[in-house]
Amino acid sequence: MPEQKDSHESEKPRPKKVVKSKPSKELKSAAAPAAKKPSAGVKKVKAKSKKERVKARQAALRKSKKVKKGVVKAKPKPKSEKKVAKEVEAKKKKVKKKDEEELEGEVEEEEEEVEIIDEEEEEEEEEEEYTVKQKPKLTKSEKNLLRIRRERKSKEPTFRRQEWFRYKRLGESYRKPRGLHSKMRKNVKYRPKMARIGYGTPVEVRGRHPSGFEEVLVHRPRDLETIDPKSQAARIAHKVGTRKRIAIEDKADELGIRILNRGSA
């Protein structure tokens, strides 16, 4: 068996740590170069803050604006009187030429328009000449009654159905209120007016046309034979066609009867 070595002999010696010593303050001061001392005449300049820098810029801008405002432009040299007079004359000539040209153009346009209007008027006169509408022969009492009817109608209220404003399906056509608790029937304040006998027109002129004619409904040309042209006028029925309407109008012109709805379809 091999001989065992002692543990102390087998262990190698450890290397020692080298500790570097820090240089002292005296050595440092000796090694560093001597700092330059400021001279007695030079002042120390402190670093400006942000606010100070902004204020300085604003002040510089204000100064520059003031300088710009204060700049006085050199006045132009005054022109001689001859030059001014020549310029004025030249301007007047230009204005006169323009005015003459514009007047000539306007006169030509007006002449053309007048010619066109004259032609149109001649054509219209040839096509349709206005004729005074036929009027009825009325007595003094009838004229007076028609005047009274006109005055009453102007003051008459509009008669509408109860609660016409609440329900669209009712419409505005008048209906007499018959409800047991109807406020309109009981004539309570601030309710619509009801149609009453006092609003009626004089019996002699009731149902007449505003002109004073009595209206007679016509369906065919032979219905015109029974009409009195002095007090009655014809109204063509709505269902009459164009061909029969033309025939009725022609016969009415022959008999001297006025048609109240002439030309309407």
PDB file of C-alpha atoms in Angstrom:
ATOM      1  CA  MET A   1       0.000   0.000   0.000  1.00  0.00           C
ATOM      2  CA  PRO A   2       1.240   3.431  -0.816  1.00  0.00           C
ATOM      3  CA  GLU A   3       2.179   5.590   1.989  1.00  0.00           C
ATOM      4  CA  GLN A   4      -0.326   8.277   2.955  1.00  0.00           C
ATOM      5  CA  LYS A   5       0.922  11.819   3.048  1.00  0.00           C
ATOM      6  CA  ASP A   6       0.008  14.071   5.860  1.00  0.00           C
ATOM      7  CA  SER A   7      -2.778  16.512   5.182  1.00  0.00           C
ATOM      8  CA  HIS A   8      -0.561  19.420   6.297  1.00  0.00           C
ATOM      9  CA  GLU A   9       2.091  18.526   3.781  1.00  0.00           C
ATOM     10  CA  SER A  10      -0.361  18.123   0.871  1.00  0.00           C
ATOM     11  CA  GLU A  11      -1.901  21.655   1.275  1.00  0.00           C
ATOM     12  CA  LYS A  12      -0.141  24.338  -0.817  1.00  0.00           C
ATOM     13  CA  PRO A  13       0.577  27.752   0.664  1.00  0.00           C
ATOM     14  CA  ARG A  14      -1.984  30.482  -0.350  1.00  0.00           C
ATOM     15  CA  PRO A  15      -0.710  33.698  -2.013  1.00  0.00           C
ATOM     16  CA  LYS A  16      -1.008  36.809   0.112  1.00  0.00           C
ATOM     17  CA  LYS A  17      -3.361  39.686  -0.993  1.00  0.00           C
ATOM     18  CA  VAL A  18      -1.652  42.928  -1.895  1.00  0.00           C
ATOM     19  CA  VAL A  19      -3.566  45.889  -0.428  1.00  0.00           C
ATOM     20  CA  LYS A  20      -3.019  49.139  -2.261  1.00  0.00           C
ATOM     21  CA  SER A  21      -2.857  52.119  -0.013  1.00  0.00           C
ATOM     22  CA  LYS A  22      -4.971  55.200  -0.912  1.00  0.00           C
ATOM     23  CA  PRO A  23      -2.970  58.359  -1.591  1.00  0.00           C
ATOM     24  CA  SER A  24      -3.355  60.990   1.045  1.00  0.00           C
ATOM     25  CA  LYS A  25      -4.951  64.428   0.548  1.00  0.00           C
ATOM     26  CA  GLU A  26      -1.568  66.117   0.663  1.00  0.00           C
ATOM     27  CA  LEU A  27      -0.239  63.987  -2.217  1.00  0.00           C
ATOM     28  CA  LYS A  28      -3.413  64.714  -4.251  1.00  0.00           C
ATOM     29  CA  SER A  29      -3.070  68.458  -3.829  1.00  0.00           C
ATOM     30  CA  ALA A  30       0.561  68.251  -4.843  1.00  0.00           C
ATOM     31  CA  ALA A  31      -0.186  66.187  -7.960  1.00  0.00           C
ATOM     32  CA  ALA A  32      -3.170  68.394  -9.164  1.00  0.00           C
ATOM     33  CA  PRO A  33      -2.230  71.559 -11.087  1.00  0.00           C
ATOM     34  CA  ALA A  34      -2.868  74.834  -9.381  1.00  0.00           C
ATOM     35  CA  ALA A  35      -6.360  76.285 -10.269  1.00  0.00           C
ATOM     36  CA  LYS A  36      -6.370  79.718 -11.853  1.00  0.00           C
ATOM     37  CA  LYS A  37      -7.727  82.400  -9.609  1.00  0.00           C
ATOM     38  CA  PRO A  38     -10.009  84.989 -11.211  1.00  0.00           C
ATOM     39  CA  SER A  39      -8.527  88.392 -11.632  1.00  0.00           C
ATOM     40  CA  ALA A  40      -9.804  91.265  -9.567  1.00  0.00           C
ATOM     41  CA  GLY A  41     -11.321  93.171 -12.618  1.00  0.00           C
ATOM     42  CA  VAL A  42     -13.440  90.220 -14.043  1.00  0.00           C
ATOM     43  CA  LYS A  43     -16.887  89.557 -12.474  1.00  0.00           C
ATOM     44  CA  LYS A  44     -18.427  86.136 -12.101  1.00  0.00           C
ATOM     45  CA  VAL A  45     -21.397  85.512 -14.536  1.00  0.00           C
ATOM     46  CA  LYS A  46     -24.244  83.467 -13.081  1.00  0.00           C
ATOM     47  CA  ALA A  47     -26.133  81.018 -15.325  1.00  0.00           C
ATOM     48  CA  LYS A  48     -29.579  82.435 -16.344  1.00  0.00           C
ATOM     49  CA  SER A  49     -32.739  80.539 -15.485  1.00  0.00           C
ATOM     50  CA  LYS A  50     -35.424  79.647 -18.054  1.00  0.00           C
ATOM     51  CA  LYS A  51     -37.753  82.480 -17.009  1.00  0.00           C
ATOM     52  CA  GLU A  52     -35.007  85.059 -17.377  1.00  0.00           C
ATOM     53  CA  ARG A  53     -34.137  83.792 -20.859  1.00  0.00           C
ATOM     54  CA  VAL A  54     -37.819  83.979 -21.973  1.00  0.00           C
ATOM     55  CA  LYS A  55     -38.129  87.533 -20.610  1.00  0.00           C
ATOM     56  CA  ALA A  56     -34.985  88.582 -22.474  1.00  0.00           C
ATOM     57  CA  ARG A  57     -36.381  87.220 -25.770  1.00  0.00           C
ATOM     58  CA  GLN A  58     -39.695  88.998 -25.274  1.00  0.00           C
ATOM     59  CA  ALA A  59     -37.925  92.297 -24.553  1.00  0.00           C
ATOM     60  CA  ALA A  60     -35.825  91.885 -27.727  1.00  0.00           C
ATOM     61  CA  LEU A  61     -38.971  91.254 -29.806  1.00  0.00           C
ATOM     62  CA  ARG A  62     -40.685  94.352 -28.399  1.00  0.00           C
ATOM     63  CA  LYS A  63     -37.664  96.479 -29.266  1.00  0.00           C
ATOM     64  CA  SER A  64     -37.602  95.149 -32.830  1.00  0.00           C
ATOM     65  CA  LYS A  65     -41.347  95.949 -33.257  1.00  0.00           C
ATOM     66  CA  LYS A  66     -40.860  99.472 -31.951  1.00  0.00           C
ATOM     67  CA  VAL A  67     -38.018  99.989 -34.369  1.00  0.00           C
ATOM     68  CA  LYS A  68     -40.172  98.780 -37.284  1.00  0.00           C
ATOM     69  CA  LYS A  69     -43.017 101.083 -36.280  1.00  0.00           C
ATOM     70  CA  GLY A  70     -40.686 104.024 -35.902  1.00  0.00           C
ATOM     71  CA  VAL A  71     -39.255 103.631 -39.408  1.00  0.00           C
ATOM     72  CA  VAL A  72     -40.341 106.607 -41.507  1.00  0.00           C
ATOM     73  CA  LYS A  73     -40.667 106.001 -45.236  1.00  0.00           C
ATOM     74  CA  ALA A  74     -39.176 108.586 -47.475  1.00  0.00           C
ATOM     75  CA  LYS A  75     -41.887 110.754 -49.076  1.00  0.00           C
ATOM     76  CA  PRO A  76     -42.143 110.538 -52.874  1.00  0.00           C
ATOM     77  CA  LYS A  77     -41.137 113.583 -54.790  1.00  0.00           C
ATOM     78  CA  PRO A  78     -44.071 115.840 -55.731  1.00  0.00           C
ATOM     79  CA  LYS A  79     -45.089 115.618 -59.407  1.00  0.00           C
ATOM     80  CA  SER A  80     -45.112 118.700 -61.545  1.00  0.00           C
ATOM     81  CA  GLU A  81     -48.416 120.371 -62.415  1.00  0.00           C
ATOM     82  CA  LYS A  82     -48.073 119.556 -66.118  1.00  0.00           C
ATOM     83  CA  LYS A  83     -47.685 115.821 -65.450  1.00  0.00           C
ATOM     84  CA  VAL A  84     -50.697 115.804 -63.105  1.00  0.00           C
ATOM     85  CA  ALA A  85     -52.859 117.623 -65.671  1.00  0.00           C
ATOM     86  CA  LYS A  86     -51.863 115.155 -68.419  1.00  0.00           C
ATOM     87  CA  GLU A  87     -52.714 112.146 -66.211  1.00  0.00           C
ATOM     88  CA  VAL A  88     -56.115 113.612 -65.314  1.00  0.00           C
ATOM     89  CA  GLU A  89     -56.944 114.243 -68.998  1.00  0.00           C
ATOM     90  CA  ALA A  90     -55.917 110.707 -69.954  1.00  0.00           C
ATOM     91  CA  LYS A  91     -58.124 109.244 -67.215  1.00  0.00           C
ATOM     92  CA  LYS A  92     -61.106 111.367 -68.321  1.00  0.00           C
ATOM     93  CA  LYS A  93     -60.715 110.195 -71.935  1.00  0.00           C
ATOM     94  CA  LYS A  94     -60.666 106.534 -70.845  1.00  0.00           C
ATOM     95  CA  VAL A  95     -63.792 106.997 -68.719  1.00  0.00           C
ATOM     96  CA  LYS A  96     -65.626 108.750 -71.609  1.00  0.00           C
ATOM     97  CA  LYS A  97     -64.775 105.930 -74.019  1.00  0.00           C
ATOM     98  CA  LYS A  98     -66.009 103.291 -71.572  1.00  0.00           C
ATOM     99  CA  ASP A  99     -69.235 105.189 -70.910  1.00  0.00           C
ATOM    100  CA  GLU A 100     -69.927 105.611 -74.635  1.00  0.00           C
ATOM    101  CA  GLU A 101     -69.349 101.908 -75.306  1.00  0.00           C
ATOM    102  CA  GLU A 102     -71.612 100.888 -72.392  1.00  0.00           C
ATOM    103  CA  LEU A 103     -74.358 103.282 -73.517  1.00  0.00           C
ATOM    104  CA  GLU A 104     -74.237 101.957 -77.068  1.00  0.00           C
ATOM    105  CA  GLY A 105     -74.494  98.370 -75.807  1.00  0.00           C
ATOM    106  CA  GLU A 106     -77.412  99.216 -73.485  1.00  0.00           C
ATOM    107  CA  VAL A 107     -79.291 101.068 -76.240  1.00  0.00           C
ATOM    108  CA  GLU A 108     -78.928  98.103 -78.599  1.00  0.00           C
ATOM    109  CA  GLU A 109     -80.151  95.669 -75.898  1.00  0.00           C
ATOM    110  CA  GLU A 110     -83.126  97.901 -75.059  1.00  0.00           C
ATOM    111  CA  GLU A 111     -84.102  98.175 -78.734  1.00  0.00           C
ATOM    112  CA  GLU A 112     -83.990  94.390 -79.107  1.00  0.00           C
ATOM    113  CA  GLU A 113     -86.068  93.919 -75.933  1.00  0.00           C
ATOM    114  CA  VAL A 114     -88.633  96.499 -77.079  1.00  0.00           C
ATOM    115  CA  GLU A 115     -88.988  94.729 -80.434  1.00  0.00           C
ATOM    116  CA  ILE A 116     -89.467  91.355 -78.733  1.00  0.00           C
ATOM    117  CA  ILE A 117     -92.006  92.794 -76.257  1.00  0.00           C
ATOM    118  CA  ASP A 118     -93.956  94.509 -79.053  1.00  0.00           C
ATOM    119  CA  GLU A 119     -94.158  91.266 -80.997  1.00  0.00           C
ATOM    120  CA  GLU A 120     -95.336  89.346 -77.895  1.00  0.00           C
ATOM    121  CA  GLU A 121     -97.963  91.984 -77.068  1.00  0.00           C
ATOM    122  CA  GLU A 122     -99.303  91.940 -80.621  1.00  0.00           C
ATOM    123  CA  GLU A 123     -99.572  88.153 -80.526  1.00  0.00           C
ATOM    124  CA  GLU A 124    -101.346  88.234 -77.137  1.00  0.00           C
ATOM    125  CA  GLU A 125    -103.786  90.915 -78.325  1.00  0.00           C
ATOM    126  CA  GLU A 126    -104.557  88.883 -81.415  1.00  0.00           C
ATOM    127  CA  GLU A 127    -105.059  85.708 -79.379  1.00  0.00           C
ATOM    128  CA  GLU A 128    -107.059  87.077 -76.412  1.00  0.00           C
ATOM    129  CA  GLU A 129    -108.780  90.412 -76.046  1.00  0.00           C
ATOM    130  CA  TYR A 130    -110.080  91.209 -72.548  1.00  0.00           C
ATOM    131  CA  THR A 131    -113.834  91.547 -72.349  1.00  0.00           C
ATOM    132  CA  VAL A 132    -115.709  93.032 -69.379  1.00  0.00           C
ATOM    133  CA  LYS A 133    -117.584  90.370 -67.431  1.00  0.00           C
ATOM    134  CA  GLN A 134    -121.346  90.440 -67.646  1.00  0.00           C
ATOM    135  CA  LYS A 135    -123.158  91.880 -64.591  1.00  0.00           C
ATOM    136  CA  PRO A 136    -126.733  91.279 -63.387  1.00  0.00           C
ATOM    137  CA  LYS A 137    -129.477  93.852 -63.316  1.00  0.00           C
ATOM    138  CA  LEU A 138    -130.204  94.460 -59.614  1.00  0.00           C
ATOM    139  CA  THR A 139    -132.661  96.710 -57.782  1.00  0.00           C
ATOM    140  CA  LYS A 140    -131.528  99.177 -55.111  1.00  0.00           C
ATOM    141  CA  SER A 141    -132.824  96.968 -52.301  1.00  0.00           C
ATOM    142  CA  GLU A 142    -130.896  93.938 -53.665  1.00  0.00           C
ATOM    143  CA  LYS A 143    -127.679  95.952 -53.903  1.00  0.00           C
ATOM    144  CA  ASN A 144    -128.171  97.152 -50.325  1.00  0.00           C
ATOM    145  CA  LEU A 145    -128.814  93.605 -49.075  1.00  0.00           C
ATOM    146  CA  LEU A 146    -125.693  92.301 -50.844  1.00  0.00           C
ATOM    147  CA  ARG A 147    -123.654  95.018 -49.125  1.00  0.00           C
ATOM    148  CA  ILE A 148    -125.079  94.025 -45.717  1.00  0.00           C
ATOM    149  CA  ARG A 149    -124.305  90.338 -46.425  1.00  0.00           C
ATOM    150  CA  ARG A 150    -120.695  91.245 -47.311  1.00  0.00           C
ATOM    151  CA  GLU A 151    -120.247  93.171 -44.046  1.00  0.00           C
ATOM    152  CA  ARG A 152    -121.743  90.369 -41.928  1.00  0.00           C
ATOM    153  CA  LYS A 153    -119.590  87.690 -43.584  1.00  0.00           C
ATOM    154  CA  SER A 154    -116.420  89.680 -42.843  1.00  0.00           C
ATOM    155  CA  LYS A 155    -117.252  89.649 -39.081  1.00  0.00           C
ATOM    156  CA  GLU A 156    -118.547  86.061 -38.985  1.00  0.00           C
ATOM    157  CA  PRO A 157    -116.280  83.570 -37.113  1.00  0.00           C
ATOM    158  CA  THR A 158    -115.118  80.304 -38.655  1.00  0.00           C
ATOM    159  CA  PHE A 159    -117.321  77.449 -37.429  1.00  0.00           C
ATOM    160  CA  ARG A 160    -115.367  74.263 -36.686  1.00  0.00           C
ATOM    161  CA  ARG A 161    -116.174  70.890 -35.197  1.00  0.00           C
ATOM    162  CA  GLN A 162    -115.698  70.246 -31.469  1.00  0.00           C
ATOM    163  CA  GLU A 163    -112.059  69.212 -30.688  1.00  0.00           C
ATOM    164  CA  TRP A 164    -111.084  69.475 -34.356  1.00  0.00           C
ATOM    165  CA  PHE A 165    -107.559  70.377 -33.200  1.00  0.00           C
ATOM    166  CA  ARG A 166    -107.161  67.201 -31.102  1.00  0.00           C
ATOM    167  CA  TYR A 167    -108.014  64.456 -33.585  1.00  0.00           C
ATOM    168  CA  LYS A 168    -106.907  64.679 -37.208  1.00  0.00           C
ATOM    169  CA  ARG A 169    -109.598  62.243 -38.401  1.00  0.00           C
ATOM    170  CA  LEU A 170    -112.407  64.656 -37.429  1.00  0.00           C
ATOM    171  CA  GLY A 171    -111.417  67.419 -39.855  1.00  0.00           C
ATOM    172  CA  GLU A 172    -112.573  71.049 -39.623  1.00  0.00           C
ATOM    173  CA  SER A 173    -116.083  70.655 -41.106  1.00  0.00           C
ATOM    174  CA  TYR A 174    -118.740  71.855 -38.663  1.00  0.00           C
ATOM    175  CA  ARG A 175    -120.936  69.437 -36.688  1.00  0.00           C
ATOM    176  CA  LYS A 176    -123.438  70.428 -34.019  1.00  0.00           C
ATOM    177  CA  PRO A 177    -122.261  69.221 -30.566  1.00  0.00           C
ATOM    178  CA  ARG A 178    -124.794  66.849 -28.962  1.00  0.00           C
ATOM    179  CA  GLY A 179    -122.891  65.505 -25.943  1.00  0.00           C
ATOM    180  CA  LEU A 180    -124.590  65.532 -22.550  1.00  0.00           C
ATOM    181  CA  HIS A 181    -121.559  67.162 -20.872  1.00  0.00           C
ATOM    182  CA  SER A 182    -120.275  69.061 -23.939  1.00  0.00           C
ATOM    183  CA  LYS A 183    -118.801  72.408 -22.883  1.00  0.00           C
ATOM    184  CA  MET A 184    -119.258  73.775 -26.407  1.00  0.00           C
ATOM    185  CA  ARG A 185    -123.007  72.957 -26.327  1.00  0.00           C
ATOM    186  CA  LYS A 186    -123.312  74.619 -22.906  1.00  0.00           C
ATOM    187  CA  ASN A 187    -121.584  77.789 -24.197  1.00  0.00           C
ATOM    188  CA  VAL A 188    -118.783  77.661 -21.609  1.00  0.00           C
ATOM    189  CA  LYS A 189    -116.158  80.411 -21.911  1.00  0.00           C
ATOM    190  CA  TYR A 190    -113.246  80.085 -24.365  1.00  0.00           C
ATOM    191  CA  ARG A 191    -115.013  77.432 -26.472  1.00  0.00           C
ATOM    192  CA  PRO A 192    -115.555  77.631 -30.283  1.00  0.00           C
ATOM    193  CA  LYS A 193    -118.611  79.477 -31.576  1.00  0.00           C
ATOM    194  CA  MET A 194    -121.640  77.474 -32.675  1.00  0.00           C
ATOM    195  CA  ALA A 195    -123.554  78.145 -35.900  1.00  0.00           C
ATOM    196  CA  ARG A 196    -126.816  79.921 -35.011  1.00  0.00           C
ATOM    197  CA  ILE A 197    -129.713  81.537 -36.834  1.00  0.00           C
ATOM    198  CA  GLY A 198    -128.432  85.018 -35.999  1.00  0.00           C
ATOM    199  CA  TYR A 199    -125.453  84.568 -38.357  1.00  0.00           C
ATOM    200  CA  GLY A 200    -127.777  84.033 -41.353  1.00  0.00           C
ATOM    201  CA  THR A 201    -127.827  86.310 -44.422  1.00  0.00           C
ATOM    202  CA  PRO A 202    -130.884  88.117 -45.820  1.00  0.00           C
ATOM    203  CA  VAL A 203    -133.343  85.696 -47.448  1.00  0.00           C
ATOM    204  CA  GLU A 204    -133.668  87.637 -50.739  1.00  0.00           C
ATOM    205  CA  VAL A 205    -129.946  87.352 -51.595  1.00  0.00           C
ATOM    206  CA  ARG A 206    -129.174  84.080 -49.801  1.00  0.00           C
ATOM    207  CA  GLY A 207    -127.132  81.598 -51.870  1.00  0.00           C
ATOM    208  CA  ARG A 208    -126.281  84.076 -54.622  1.00  0.00           C
ATOM    209  CA  HIS A 209    -122.886  84.539 -56.293  1.00  0.00           C
ATOM    210  CA  PRO A 210    -120.833  87.535 -54.970  1.00  0.00           C
ATOM    211  CA  SER A 211    -121.566  89.331 -58.253  1.00  0.00           C
ATOM    212  CA  GLY A 212    -125.336  89.035 -57.547  1.00  0.00           C
ATOM    213  CA  PHE A 213    -126.221  86.296 -60.067  1.00  0.00           C
ATOM    214  CA  GLU A 214    -128.373  83.295 -59.175  1.00  0.00           C
ATOM    215  CA  GLU A 215    -126.357  80.135 -59.981  1.00  0.00           C
ATOM    216  CA  VAL A 216    -127.858  77.441 -62.215  1.00  0.00           C
ATOM    217  CA  LEU A 217    -126.071  74.086 -62.623  1.00  0.00           C
ATOM    218  CA  VAL A 218    -125.733  73.008 -66.280  1.00  0.00           C
ATOM    219  CA  HIS A 219    -125.018  69.488 -67.579  1.00  0.00           C
ATOM    220  CA  ARG A 220    -125.790  69.832 -71.319  1.00  0.00           C
ATOM    221  CA  PRO A 221    -126.238  72.665 -73.885  1.00  0.00           C
ATOM    222  CA  ARG A 222    -130.072  72.501 -73.867  1.00  0.00           C
ATOM    223  CA  ASP A 223    -130.136  73.378 -70.111  1.00  0.00           C
ATOM    224  CA  LEU A 224    -129.123  76.938 -71.078  1.00  0.00           C
ATOM    225  CA  GLU A 225    -132.500  77.567 -72.752  1.00  0.00           C
ATOM    226  CA  THR A 226    -134.286  77.927 -69.382  1.00  0.00           C
ATOM    227  CA  ILE A 227    -131.814  80.504 -67.958  1.00  0.00           C
ATOM    228  CA  ASP A 228    -132.609  84.219 -67.719  1.00  0.00           C
ATOM    229  CA  PRO A 229    -129.347  86.074 -68.674  1.00  0.00           C
ATOM    230  CA  LYS A 230    -130.369  89.237 -66.751  1.00  0.00           C
ATOM    231  CA  SER A 231    -130.444  87.654 -63.273  1.00  0.00           C
ATOM    232  CA  GLN A 232    -129.074  84.105 -63.669  1.00  0.00           C
ATOM    233  CA  ALA A 233    -125.643  82.659 -64.555  1.00  0.00           C
ATOM    234  CA  ALA A 234    -124.595  79.120 -65.522  1.00  0.00           C
ATOM    235  CA  ARG A 235    -122.141  76.879 -63.664  1.00  0.00           C
ATOM    236  CA  ILE A 236    -120.950  73.841 -65.630  1.00  0.00           C
ATOM    237  CA  ALA A 237    -121.071  70.582 -63.638  1.00  0.00           C
ATOM    238  CA  HIS A 238    -117.809  68.996 -62.607  1.00  0.00           C
ATOM    239  CA  LYS A 239    -118.438  65.688 -64.448  1.00  0.00           C
ATOM    240  CA  VAL A 240    -118.969  67.309 -67.856  1.00  0.00           C
ATOM    241  CA  GLY A 241    -116.239  66.417 -70.399  1.00  0.00           C
ATOM    242  CA  THR A 242    -114.149  68.812 -72.499  1.00  0.00           C
ATOM    243  CA  ARG A 243    -116.105  68.346 -75.767  1.00  0.00           C
ATOM    244  CA  LYS A 244    -119.491  69.032 -74.159  1.00  0.00           C
ATOM    245  CA  ARG A 245    -118.012  71.910 -72.129  1.00  0.00           C
ATOM    246  CA  ILE A 246    -116.867  73.646 -75.326  1.00  0.00           C
ATOM    247  CA  ALA A 247    -120.349  73.183 -76.815  1.00  0.00           C
ATOM    248  CA  ILE A 248    -121.981  74.691 -73.684  1.00  0.00           C
ATOM    249  CA  GLU A 249    -119.601  77.700 -73.749  1.00  0.00           C
ATOM    250  CA  ASP A 250    -120.297  78.357 -77.448  1.00  0.00           C
ATOM    251  CA  LYS A 251    -124.089  78.250 -76.936  1.00  0.00           C
ATOM    252  CA  ALA A 252    -123.816  80.483 -73.825  1.00  0.00           C
ATOM    253  CA  ASP A 253    -121.955  83.093 -75.902  1.00  0.00           C
ATOM    254  CA  GLU A 254    -124.753  82.989 -78.499  1.00  0.00           C
ATOM    255  CA  LEU A 255    -127.476  83.458 -75.864  1.00  0.00           C
ATOM    256  CA  GLY A 256    -125.493  86.066 -73.881  1.00  0.00           C
ATOM    257  CA  ILE A 257    -125.323  83.978 -70.666  1.00  0.00           C
ATOM    258  CA  ARG A 258    -122.419  84.291 -68.235  1.00  0.00           C
ATOM    259  CA  ILE A 259    -120.559  81.088 -67.229  1.00  0.00           C
ATOM    260  CA  LEU A 260    -119.057  81.347 -63.734  1.00  0.00           C
ATOM    261  CA  ASN A 261    -116.464  78.556 -64.123  1.00  0.00           C
ATOM    262  CA  ARG A 262    -115.365  79.121 -67.719  1.00  0.00           C
ATOM    263  CA  GLY A 263    -112.134  77.401 -68.732  1.00  0.00           C
ATOM    264  CA  SER A 264    -111.801  75.240 -65.597  1.00  0.00           C
ATOM    265  CA  ALA A 265    -111.457  71.485 -66.150  1.00  0.00           C
TER     266      ALA A 265
END
